[in-house]
Amino acid sequence: MPSPDPDLQPVNLADGWAPGSWRTRTALQMPRYPDPGELARAEAELRTLPPLVTSWEILALRQRIADAQEGRCFLLQGGDCAEAFDGCTSEVISNRLKVLLQMSLVLVHGLRKPVVRVGRFAGQYAKPRSADTETIDGVTLPSYRGDMVNAPEFTAAARTPDPRRMVKAHARSALTMNFVRALIDGGFADLHHPEYWNLAWVGHSPLAGEYRRMVDSVADSVRFMETLSGQAVHNLRRVDFYTSHEALLLPYEEPLTRQVPRHWGWFNLSTHFPWIGMRTAALDGAHVEYFRGIRNPVAVKVGPAMKADALLRLVEALNPGNEPGRLTLIHRMGAGAIAGGLPPLLDAVRREGSRVLWVCDPMHGNTESTSNGYKTRRFANIASELEQAADLHAAAGTRLGGVHLELTGEDVTECLGGARELTERDLERAYRSSVDPRLNYEQALELAMLVVRKHGAGTTNA
Ligand code: PEP
Ligand code: CO
């Protein structure tokens, strides 16, 4: 007789929790839909549509995050601040995948450990905003909250929240996932052919020489292993790729929260790795209520205002069993605030013995406006926050286990500085983001090289 599947036995179903129990709490950052009937119809349709990921993949990622917590691998999470419906094209998707693959190659080579690759895509369509409305020339309209909610143009029609957009976001996410899965299964990520990931710039970038040397060295190692074993190393042909997004719009997340036949509990099947943004991380808020009951690995953004005791309560609410792989804390303090803000949090979590994966987001604390009106970030501040994070973890006896970045495979000019020393004037050339400024492919790769230099110096091993 087959033994019962241990994963069918509930271990700790959250009390009083249901996929919709968040509705009894205060839900910040939610759009006001003019027609509740239409919202209910969109939710009902989402409930019938197939999921975007499986519980098996979700549990596999949870194990990888548990490994990263122990220092056996490193997490690379990156993608757009906000995906756009019209960015669901083969070029945008494959270029973003190329940059993430190139960065992960740099990290694998330099850190000498596996990299867990997590995209900020296939669902990153809802955005928190600092104000509910925007006023231009005396006209006040709802703020743009991401393509899943409304459209960025400043007209009443574009800005009115439309629940049908959730159904479209699901479809666009499915198209994105389908293409990423097909590329990877088809050998696009094959380590034997890193030249598949080259973007046009590689020939003329100031970083090209360093990147080429790494690629050659990886190719040599692969050939060496294959010569030694007398056979092709097949598992180098396929890499794992996981998805993540800020699970902000709960009317979208709830209908995709499901039970499955072979595993106990509830899974958010819209993504492998949802996170709670800084603005919606209140302990008694709707987002924490929703997240506490799902079995996915989850993350929370931690900003400079977070106090140690509040963080410990949040950790307890989201991971009461102190389970490995369950909880990631993504700190995003800013280059000027991290030295004061982070150490008390690291100490408190270490003293409590809580198992978390610490990840640094060096983007969101470093946003500023230029004199010519662009929202930007300086590469030097991004790099500085990352370097300080590595040093602060080393001093606290904790481990920096990953990075979280906003980047694109396109040749945009949204962040200042980097190897090409982009200036405020350059921002005018190719500023395309409708929300936060992203690293372009070259700045992203430069940052991966910086992570390697910092870790290579042995500063982040706990
Ligand atoms: C984001 O990741 O785009 C974001 C809004 O971040 P945070 O919640 O850290 O401000
Ligand atoms: Co952002």
Tab-separated table of C-alpha atoms and ligand atoms in Angstrom:
chain	number	residue	atom	x	y	z
A	1	MET	CA	0.000	0.000	0.000
A	2	PRO	CA	1.500	3.404	-0.869
A	3	SER	CA	2.331	5.485	2.190
A	4	PRO	CA	0.288	8.700	2.599
A	5	ASP	CA	1.876	11.715	0.978
A	6	PRO	CA	3.266	13.794	3.867
A	7	ASP	CA	2.647	16.936	1.907
A	8	LEU	CA	-1.095	16.264	2.007
A	9	GLN	CA	-1.114	16.582	5.814
A	10	PRO	CA	-1.670	20.208	6.845
A	11	VAL	CA	1.126	21.352	9.105
A	12	ASN	CA	-0.017	24.815	10.061
A	13	LEU	CA	-3.080	26.112	8.278
A	14	ALA	CA	-3.391	29.729	9.376
A	15	ASP	CA	-6.353	30.152	11.787
A	16	GLY	CA	-9.405	31.969	10.554
A	17	TRP	CA	-7.737	32.520	7.207
A	18	ALA	CA	-9.415	32.245	3.809
A	19	PRO	CA	-8.336	33.574	0.384
A	20	GLY	CA	-10.816	36.430	0.955
A	21	SER	CA	-10.216	37.115	4.670
A	22	TRP	CA	-8.129	40.162	3.699
A	23	ARG	CA	-11.455	41.871	2.943
A	24	THR	CA	-12.076	42.297	6.689
A	25	ARG	CA	-8.913	44.445	7.006
A	26	THR	CA	-7.867	47.830	5.699
A	27	ALA	CA	-6.548	47.400	2.146
A	28	LEU	CA	-4.318	50.326	1.188
A	29	GLN	CA	-3.510	51.279	-2.399
A	30	MET	CA	-6.660	49.739	-3.872
A	31	PRO	CA	-8.274	51.443	-6.885
A	32	ARG	CA	-11.886	52.620	-6.665
A	33	TYR	CA	-13.749	50.745	-9.370
A	34	PRO	CA	-16.849	52.643	-10.483
A	35	ASP	CA	-18.922	49.482	-11.143
A	36	PRO	CA	-18.829	46.772	-8.431
A	37	GLY	CA	-20.787	44.395	-10.695
A	38	GLU	CA	-18.110	44.567	-13.352
A	39	LEU	CA	-15.413	43.981	-10.747
A	40	ALA	CA	-17.237	40.884	-9.478
A	41	ARG	CA	-17.577	39.569	-13.062
A	42	ALA	CA	-13.850	40.020	-13.710
A	43	GLU	CA	-13.006	38.213	-10.445
A	44	ALA	CA	-15.386	35.384	-11.363
A	45	GLU	CA	-13.712	35.008	-14.758
A	46	LEU	CA	-10.245	34.949	-13.185
A	47	ARG	CA	-11.425	32.173	-10.870
A	48	THR	CA	-12.125	29.955	-13.885
A	49	LEU	CA	-8.896	30.631	-15.793
A	50	PRO	CA	-5.893	28.302	-15.538
A	51	PRO	CA	-3.102	29.174	-13.133
A	52	LEU	CA	0.192	30.641	-14.374
A	53	VAL	CA	2.516	28.495	-12.246
A	54	THR	CA	2.259	25.188	-10.373
A	55	SER	CA	2.535	24.262	-6.719
A	56	TRP	CA	5.481	21.963	-7.590
A	57	GLU	CA	7.466	24.880	-8.949
A	58	ILE	CA	6.521	27.034	-5.962
A	59	LEU	CA	7.751	24.412	-3.507
A	60	ALA	CA	10.949	23.938	-5.544
A	61	LEU	CA	11.647	27.675	-5.281
A	62	ARG	CA	10.964	27.561	-1.554
A	63	GLN	CA	13.709	24.963	-1.272
A	64	ARG	CA	16.091	27.125	-3.327
A	65	ILE	CA	15.398	30.075	-1.029
A	66	ALA	CA	16.090	27.842	1.956
A	67	ASP	CA	19.428	27.011	0.291
A	68	ALA	CA	20.157	30.708	-0.214
A	69	GLN	CA	19.435	31.288	3.493
A	70	GLU	CA	22.228	28.816	4.238
A	71	GLY	CA	24.616	30.485	1.783
A	72	ARG	CA	24.490	27.617	-0.725
A	73	CYS	CA	23.211	29.866	-3.509
A	74	PHE	CA	22.556	33.523	-4.278
A	75	LEU	CA	19.251	35.116	-5.337
A	76	LEU	CA	19.088	37.423	-8.345
A	77	GLN	CA	15.694	39.122	-8.669
A	78	GLY	CA	15.179	41.708	-11.380
A	79	GLY	CA	12.991	43.227	-14.038
A	80	ASP	CA	10.892	46.274	-14.789
A	81	CYS	CA	9.480	48.529	-12.111
A	82	ALA	CA	6.185	48.023	-13.926
A	83	GLU	CA	5.568	45.862	-16.947
A	84	ALA	CA	3.443	47.488	-19.627
A	85	PHE	CA	0.870	45.675	-21.758
A	86	ASP	CA	2.591	46.986	-24.881
A	87	GLY	CA	5.924	45.690	-23.551
A	88	CYS	CA	4.654	42.126	-24.012
A	89	THR	CA	6.738	41.651	-27.167
A	90	SER	CA	9.296	39.043	-28.125
A	91	GLU	CA	12.079	41.615	-28.155
A	92	VAL	CA	11.409	43.126	-24.730
A	93	ILE	CA	10.915	39.711	-23.112
A	94	SER	CA	13.970	38.082	-24.668
A	95	ASN	CA	16.230	41.092	-24.022
A	96	ARG	CA	15.228	41.148	-20.366
A	97	LEU	CA	15.915	37.433	-20.146
A	98	LYS	CA	19.319	37.946	-21.795
A	99	VAL	CA	20.379	40.562	-19.254
A	100	LEU	CA	19.283	38.416	-16.345
A	101	LEU	CA	21.132	35.426	-17.804
A	102	GLN	CA	24.276	37.488	-18.383
A	103	MET	CA	24.137	38.876	-14.857
A	104	SER	CA	23.660	35.404	-13.446
A	105	LEU	CA	26.653	34.159	-15.429
A	106	VAL	CA	28.783	36.913	-13.905
A	107	LEU	CA	27.496	35.985	-10.442
A	108	VAL	CA	27.952	32.217	-10.862
A	109	HIS	CA	31.481	32.744	-12.150
A	110	GLY	CA	32.485	35.262	-9.516
A	111	LEU	CA	30.696	33.899	-6.446
A	112	ARG	CA	31.357	30.245	-7.310
A	113	LYS	CA	27.876	29.280	-6.267
A	114	PRO	CA	24.583	28.650	-8.052
A	115	VAL	CA	22.267	31.567	-8.675
A	116	VAL	CA	18.485	31.415	-8.229
A	117	ARG	CA	17.011	33.523	-11.021
A	118	VAL	CA	13.744	35.306	-10.293
A	119	GLY	CA	12.222	37.727	-12.783
A	120	ARG	CA	10.074	40.704	-11.832
A	121	PHE	CA	7.747	39.816	-14.672
A	122	ALA	CA	4.639	37.949	-15.845
A	123	GLY	CA	2.424	39.856	-13.403
A	124	GLN	CA	4.277	43.037	-12.344
A	125	TYR	CA	1.406	45.217	-13.549
A	126	ALA	CA	0.098	46.943	-10.379
A	127	LYS	CA	1.855	49.864	-8.688
A	128	PRO	CA	1.540	51.589	-5.312
A	129	ARG	CA	1.482	55.385	-5.590
A	130	SER	CA	2.289	58.128	-3.108
A	131	ALA	CA	-0.991	59.982	-3.910
A	132	ASP	CA	-4.434	58.707	-4.968
A	133	THR	CA	-4.877	61.536	-7.468
A	134	GLU	CA	-2.787	63.686	-9.766
A	135	THR	CA	-3.568	67.306	-10.664
A	136	ILE	CA	-2.367	68.946	-13.875
A	137	ASP	CA	-3.468	72.475	-14.890
A	138	GLY	CA	-6.352	72.391	-12.419
A	139	VAL	CA	-7.627	68.970	-13.584
A	140	THR	CA	-7.574	66.175	-10.974
A	141	LEU	CA	-7.697	62.516	-12.042
A	142	PRO	CA	-6.927	59.189	-10.337
A	143	SER	CA	-3.191	58.349	-10.315
A	144	TYR	CA	-1.871	55.779	-12.765
A	145	ARG	CA	-1.636	52.496	-10.803
A	146	GLY	CA	-0.157	50.161	-13.395
A	147	ASP	CA	-1.593	48.628	-16.572
A	148	MET	CA	-3.561	46.071	-14.542
A	149	VAL	CA	-5.624	48.963	-13.132
A	150	ASN	CA	-5.712	51.901	-15.594
A	151	ALA	CA	-3.665	53.581	-18.359
A	152	PRO	CA	-0.997	56.283	-17.936
A	153	GLU	CA	-2.419	58.922	-20.334
A	154	PHE	CA	-3.848	61.917	-18.473
A	155	THR	CA	-7.486	61.611	-19.558
A	156	ALA	CA	-10.513	60.659	-17.488
A	157	ALA	CA	-11.163	57.619	-19.673
A	158	ALA	CA	-7.586	56.303	-19.384
A	159	ARG	CA	-7.319	56.890	-15.656
A	160	THR	CA	-10.657	55.324	-14.636
A	161	PRO	CA	-9.880	51.926	-13.039
A	162	ASP	CA	-11.170	49.122	-15.282
A	163	PRO	CA	-11.490	45.595	-13.820
A	164	ARG	CA	-11.285	44.007	-17.317
A	165	ARG	CA	-7.621	44.992	-17.185
A	166	MET	CA	-7.067	42.252	-14.564
A	167	VAL	CA	-8.206	39.642	-17.079
A	168	LYS	CA	-5.919	41.164	-19.700
A	169	ALA	CA	-3.013	41.191	-17.207
A	170	HIS	CA	-3.554	37.487	-16.613
A	171	ALA	CA	-3.439	36.856	-20.377
A	172	ARG	CA	-0.311	39.006	-20.881
A	173	SER	CA	1.356	37.247	-17.964
A	174	ALA	CA	0.509	33.885	-19.520
A	175	LEU	CA	1.954	34.994	-22.880
A	176	THR	CA	5.132	36.179	-21.139
A	177	MET	CA	5.476	32.948	-19.159
A	178	ASN	CA	4.843	30.862	-22.244
A	179	PHE	CA	7.591	32.578	-24.200
A	180	VAL	CA	10.098	32.472	-21.312
A	181	ARG	CA	9.406	28.777	-20.723
A	182	ALA	CA	9.720	27.995	-24.452
A	183	LEU	CA	12.996	29.893	-24.773
A	184	ILE	CA	14.473	28.128	-21.784
A	185	ASP	CA	13.233	24.674	-22.751
A	186	GLY	CA	14.503	25.262	-26.271
A	187	GLY	CA	18.076	25.804	-25.101
A	188	PHE	CA	18.254	29.601	-25.049
A	189	ALA	CA	19.798	29.460	-21.563
A	190	ASP	CA	22.347	26.787	-22.541
A	191	LEU	CA	25.648	27.499	-20.813
A	192	HIS	CA	27.409	25.995	-23.839
A	193	HIS	CA	26.182	28.980	-25.852
A	194	PRO	CA	26.334	32.161	-23.792
A	195	GLU	CA	26.747	34.038	-27.084
A	196	TYR	CA	22.952	33.565	-27.577
A	197	TRP	CA	22.460	36.164	-24.865
A	198	ASN	CA	24.672	38.828	-26.366
A	199	LEU	CA	23.006	42.149	-26.890
A	200	ALA	CA	24.235	44.452	-29.626
A	201	TRP	CA	26.284	46.585	-27.249
A	202	VAL	CA	28.702	43.860	-26.194
A	203	GLY	CA	31.206	44.778	-28.899
A	204	HIS	CA	31.577	48.423	-27.901
A	205	SER	CA	30.895	48.596	-24.172
A	206	PRO	CA	33.620	49.669	-21.741
A	207	LEU	CA	32.773	46.441	-19.880
A	208	ALA	CA	32.983	44.171	-22.913
A	209	GLY	CA	36.524	42.940	-22.218
A	210	GLU	CA	35.775	41.888	-18.649
A	211	TYR	CA	32.526	40.173	-19.653
A	212	ARG	CA	34.227	38.276	-22.536
A	213	ARG	CA	36.964	37.006	-20.236
A	214	MET	CA	34.296	35.582	-17.933
A	215	VAL	CA	32.401	33.928	-20.763
A	216	ASP	CA	35.644	32.357	-22.047
A	217	SER	CA	36.530	31.108	-18.606
A	218	VAL	CA	33.069	29.530	-18.142
A	219	ALA	CA	33.335	27.913	-21.602
A	220	ASP	CA	36.757	26.510	-20.632
A	221	SER	CA	35.364	25.069	-17.405
A	222	VAL	CA	32.456	23.453	-19.240
A	223	ARG	CA	34.842	21.887	-21.778
A	224	PHE	CA	37.119	20.710	-18.966
A	225	MET	CA	34.251	19.010	-17.121
A	226	GLU	CA	33.011	17.368	-20.285
A	227	THR	CA	36.488	16.146	-21.217
A	228	LEU	CA	36.976	14.763	-17.736
A	229	SER	CA	33.652	12.940	-17.616
A	230	GLY	CA	33.694	11.992	-21.322
A	231	GLN	CA	30.119	13.202	-21.780
A	232	ALA	CA	28.099	16.342	-22.286
A	233	VAL	CA	26.950	18.039	-19.103
A	234	HIS	CA	23.235	18.100	-19.847
A	235	ASN	CA	22.035	20.017	-16.834
A	236	LEU	CA	23.922	23.044	-18.107
A	237	ARG	CA	21.438	23.242	-20.964
A	238	ARG	CA	18.541	24.262	-18.788
A	239	VAL	CA	18.346	26.781	-16.004
A	240	ASP	CA	15.428	27.387	-13.697
A	241	PHE	CA	13.644	30.680	-13.971
A	242	TYR	CA	11.040	31.816	-11.473
A	243	THR	CA	8.594	34.724	-11.517
A	244	SER	CA	7.675	37.308	-8.918
A	245	HIS	CA	5.603	40.443	-8.598
A	246	GLU	CA	4.277	42.775	-5.938
A	247	ALA	CA	0.954	41.139	-5.009
A	248	LEU	CA	-0.654	44.517	-4.513
A	249	LEU	CA	-4.026	44.206	-6.233
A	250	LEU	CA	-5.738	41.673	-3.991
A	251	PRO	CA	-8.885	41.334	-6.161
A	252	TYR	CA	-6.510	39.868	-8.784
A	253	GLU	CA	-4.534	37.656	-6.402
A	254	GLU	CA	-7.504	36.158	-4.557
A	255	PRO	CA	-9.167	34.384	-7.526
A	256	LEU	CA	-5.800	32.858	-8.483
A	257	THR	CA	-5.327	31.508	-4.955
A	258	ARG	CA	-6.171	27.846	-5.175
A	259	GLN	CA	-5.945	24.431	-3.590
A	260	VAL	CA	-4.347	21.633	-5.611
A	261	PRO	CA	-4.808	17.859	-5.450
A	262	ARG	CA	-1.341	16.753	-4.325
A	263	HIS	CA	-0.340	19.396	-1.769
A	264	TRP	CA	-2.119	20.690	1.319
A	265	GLY	CA	-2.983	24.335	1.841
A	266	TRP	CA	-3.462	27.279	-0.486
A	267	PHE	CA	-1.134	28.555	-3.187
A	268	ASN	CA	-1.041	31.826	-5.025
A	269	LEU	CA	-0.775	30.381	-8.534
A	270	SER	CA	-0.348	33.753	-10.274
A	271	THR	CA	3.381	33.785	-9.480
A	272	HIS	CA	6.040	31.762	-7.695
A	273	PHE	CA	7.231	34.487	-5.365
A	274	PRO	CA	4.876	37.348	-4.435
A	275	TRP	CA	6.077	40.226	-2.297
A	276	ILE	CA	4.489	42.890	-0.088
A	277	GLY	CA	5.576	46.430	-0.916
A	278	MET	CA	6.821	48.847	1.697
A	279	ARG	CA	3.609	50.889	1.674
A	280	THR	CA	1.286	47.940	2.344
A	281	ALA	CA	3.281	46.045	4.987
A	282	ALA	CA	1.201	47.115	8.039
A	283	LEU	CA	0.842	44.207	10.458
A	284	ASP	CA	-2.941	44.581	10.724
A	285	GLY	CA	-3.452	45.419	7.042
A	286	ALA	CA	-5.101	43.390	4.289
A	287	HIS	CA	-1.870	42.420	2.542
A	288	VAL	CA	-0.271	40.789	5.566
A	289	GLU	CA	-3.566	38.992	6.228
A	290	TYR	CA	-3.638	37.626	2.668
A	291	PHE	CA	0.036	36.627	2.624
A	292	ARG	CA	0.015	34.797	5.945
A	293	GLY	CA	-2.239	32.051	4.570
A	294	ILE	CA	-0.542	31.143	1.281
A	295	ARG	CA	2.213	28.546	1.035
A	296	ASN	CA	4.394	30.379	-1.502
A	297	PRO	CA	7.746	31.708	-0.428
A	298	VAL	CA	6.985	35.369	0.281
A	299	ALA	CA	8.991	38.559	0.627
A	300	VAL	CA	8.444	41.908	2.316
A	301	LYS	CA	10.100	45.205	1.445
A	302	VAL	CA	11.629	46.851	4.479
A	303	GLY	CA	12.185	50.611	4.395
A	304	PRO	CA	14.093	53.078	6.588
A	305	ALA	CA	11.075	53.773	8.853
A	306	MET	CA	10.823	50.130	9.982
A	307	LYS	CA	11.552	49.584	13.692
A	308	ALA	CA	13.063	46.364	14.989
A	309	ASP	CA	10.103	45.358	17.175
A	310	ALA	CA	7.615	45.967	14.333
A	311	LEU	CA	9.760	43.860	12.015
A	312	LEU	CA	9.842	40.986	14.502
A	313	ARG	CA	6.023	41.038	14.734
A	314	LEU	CA	5.798	40.950	10.956
A	315	VAL	CA	8.230	38.029	10.773
A	316	GLU	CA	6.155	36.158	13.377
A	317	ALA	CA	2.893	36.849	11.475
A	318	LEU	CA	4.285	35.668	8.141
A	319	ASN	CA	6.395	32.758	9.341
A	320	PRO	CA	5.104	31.607	12.736
A	321	GLY	CA	6.747	28.191	12.343
A	322	ASN	CA	10.165	29.702	11.456
A	323	GLU	CA	10.143	27.485	8.372
A	324	PRO	CA	13.149	27.535	6.059
A	325	GLY	CA	12.618	29.140	2.653
A	326	ARG	CA	9.354	30.825	3.607
A	327	LEU	CA	10.380	34.439	4.247
A	328	THR	CA	12.643	36.909	2.477
A	329	LEU	CA	13.245	40.438	3.742
A	330	ILE	CA	14.189	42.901	1.018
A	331	HIS	CA	15.740	46.000	2.563
A	332	ARG	CA	15.543	49.226	0.558
A	333	MET	CA	16.917	51.973	2.734
A	334	GLY	CA	18.806	54.425	0.519
A	335	ALA	CA	22.559	55.009	0.442
A	336	GLY	CA	22.271	57.721	3.098
A	337	ALA	CA	20.020	55.794	5.503
A	338	ILE	CA	21.247	52.211	5.372
A	339	ALA	CA	24.106	52.594	7.843
A	340	GLY	CA	21.705	53.885	10.513
A	341	GLY	CA	18.597	51.901	9.580
A	342	LEU	CA	19.761	48.387	8.819
A	343	PRO	CA	21.973	47.250	11.741
A	344	PRO	CA	19.221	47.319	14.440
A	345	LEU	CA	17.009	45.181	12.161
A	346	LEU	CA	19.797	42.686	11.447
A	347	ASP	CA	20.605	42.391	15.152
A	348	ALA	CA	16.975	41.916	16.184
A	349	VAL	CA	16.286	39.197	13.599
A	350	ARG	CA	19.556	37.399	14.395
A	351	ARG	CA	18.933	37.519	18.158
A	352	GLU	CA	15.430	36.116	17.651
A	353	GLY	CA	16.861	33.223	15.608
A	354	SER	CA	14.379	33.921	12.784
A	355	ARG	CA	15.171	32.222	9.503
A	356	VAL	CA	15.004	34.816	6.757
A	357	LEU	CA	16.766	35.473	3.493
A	358	TRP	CA	18.166	39.001	3.455
A	359	VAL	CA	18.116	40.672	0.043
A	360	CYS	CA	19.229	44.211	-0.845
A	361	ASP	CA	17.115	46.407	-3.138
A	362	PRO	CA	19.472	49.346	-3.744
A	363	MET	CA	17.000	51.061	-6.096
A	364	HIS	CA	13.934	52.274	-4.194
A	365	GLY	CA	15.667	54.270	-1.464
A	366	ASN	CA	17.712	56.188	-4.047
A	367	THR	CA	15.098	57.831	-6.241
A	368	GLU	CA	15.438	61.581	-6.846
A	369	SER	CA	14.226	64.227	-9.295
A	370	THR	CA	16.576	66.103	-11.611
A	371	SER	CA	16.455	69.820	-12.377
A	372	ASN	CA	15.014	68.965	-15.827
A	373	GLY	CA	12.116	67.069	-14.231
A	374	TYR	CA	13.133	63.406	-14.521
A	375	LYS	CA	12.727	60.831	-11.785
A	376	THR	CA	16.135	59.169	-11.692
A	377	ARG	CA	18.678	57.248	-9.609
A	378	ARG	CA	22.440	57.697	-9.501
A	379	PHE	CA	24.467	54.581	-10.229
A	380	ALA	CA	26.961	55.710	-7.570
A	381	ASN	CA	24.233	55.699	-4.889
A	382	ILE	CA	22.915	52.314	-6.003
A	383	ALA	CA	26.430	50.866	-5.886
A	384	SER	CA	27.123	52.517	-2.544
A	385	GLU	CA	23.984	51.065	-0.931
A	386	LEU	CA	24.905	47.611	-2.170
A	387	GLU	CA	28.473	47.894	-0.905
A	388	GLN	CA	27.365	49.209	2.465
A	389	ALA	CA	24.805	46.394	2.711
A	390	ALA	CA	27.542	43.797	2.228
A	391	ASP	CA	29.695	45.422	4.922
A	392	LEU	CA	26.816	45.846	7.388
A	393	HIS	CA	25.793	42.203	7.055
A	394	ALA	CA	29.393	41.128	7.568
A	395	ALA	CA	29.636	43.276	10.705
A	396	ALA	CA	26.317	41.947	12.083
A	397	GLY	CA	27.155	38.296	11.422
A	398	THR	CA	24.253	37.923	8.984
A	399	ARG	CA	24.312	37.009	5.314
A	400	LEU	CA	23.378	39.124	2.311
A	401	GLY	CA	21.829	36.417	0.162
A	402	GLY	CA	20.601	38.276	-2.888
A	403	VAL	CA	19.899	41.455	-4.819
A	404	HIS	CA	16.640	42.928	-6.105
A	405	LEU	CA	16.979	45.302	-9.063
A	406	GLU	CA	14.908	47.293	-11.518
A	407	LEU	CA	16.417	46.773	-14.937
A	408	THR	CA	15.611	46.317	-18.575
A	409	GLY	CA	17.296	44.768	-21.579
A	410	GLU	CA	16.552	47.898	-23.589
A	411	ASP	CA	19.047	50.685	-24.223
A	412	VAL	CA	17.316	53.227	-22.003
A	413	THR	CA	18.817	56.228	-20.235
A	414	GLU	CA	16.907	56.446	-16.963
A	415	CYS	CA	19.600	56.131	-14.259
A	416	LEU	CA	22.592	58.495	-14.093
A	417	GLY	CA	26.231	57.389	-14.153
A	418	GLY	CA	27.686	53.933	-14.740
A	419	ALA	CA	30.542	53.014	-17.070
A	420	ARG	CA	29.236	55.372	-19.753
A	421	GLU	CA	28.771	58.151	-17.199
A	422	LEU	CA	25.233	59.091	-18.255
A	423	THR	CA	24.361	62.703	-17.412
A	424	GLU	CA	21.101	64.586	-16.889
A	425	ARG	CA	21.162	65.536	-20.588
A	426	ASP	CA	21.346	61.867	-21.565
A	427	LEU	CA	18.061	61.200	-19.741
A	428	GLU	CA	16.261	63.084	-22.507
A	429	ARG	CA	17.527	60.604	-25.106
A	430	ALA	CA	15.783	57.377	-24.064
A	431	TYR	CA	13.727	57.778	-20.904
A	432	ARG	CA	10.846	55.308	-21.333
A	433	SER	CA	9.701	54.243	-17.870
A	434	SER	CA	6.219	55.398	-16.860
A	435	VAL	CA	7.113	54.769	-13.208
A	436	ASP	CA	10.597	54.202	-11.689
A	437	PRO	CA	13.917	54.594	-13.553
A	438	ARG	CA	15.593	51.290	-14.466
A	439	LEU	CA	19.183	50.260	-14.955
A	440	ASN	CA	19.920	49.669	-18.620
A	441	TYR	CA	21.629	46.407	-19.622
A	442	GLU	CA	25.090	47.839	-19.262
A	443	GLN	CA	24.500	49.358	-15.821
A	444	ALA	CA	22.867	46.088	-14.703
A	445	LEU	CA	25.876	44.055	-15.748
A	446	GLU	CA	28.199	46.528	-14.098
A	447	LEU	CA	26.294	46.088	-10.862
A	448	ALA	CA	26.617	42.288	-11.086
A	449	MET	CA	30.388	42.756	-11.444
A	450	LEU	CA	30.348	44.953	-8.370
A	451	VAL	CA	28.526	42.286	-6.326
A	452	VAL	CA	31.206	39.818	-7.332
A	453	ARG	CA	34.040	42.153	-6.366
A	454	LYS	CA	32.454	42.767	-2.981
A	455	HIS	CA	31.764	39.092	-2.266
A	456	GLY	CA	35.102	38.107	-3.744
A	457	ALA	CA	36.699	40.211	-1.025
A	458	GLY	CA	35.052	37.804	1.430
A	459	THR	CA	33.016	40.466	3.150
A	460	THR	CA	29.624	38.856	3.226
A	461	ASN	CA	30.143	35.388	4.591
A	462	ALA	CA	28.459	34.957	7.922
B	1	PEP	C1	8.773	48.461	-6.278
B	1	PEP	O1	9.435	47.436	-6.033
B	1	PEP	O2	8.546	48.865	-7.448
B	1	PEP	C2	8.296	49.282	-5.135
B	1	PEP	C3	7.274	50.107	-5.247
B	1	PEP	O3	9.053	49.124	-4.042
B	1	PEP	P1	8.843	49.547	-2.522
B	1	PEP	O4	7.614	48.833	-2.039
B	1	PEP	O5	10.093	49.012	-1.890
B	1	PEP	O6	8.755	51.038	-2.475
B	2	CO	CO	9.840	50.540	-8.591
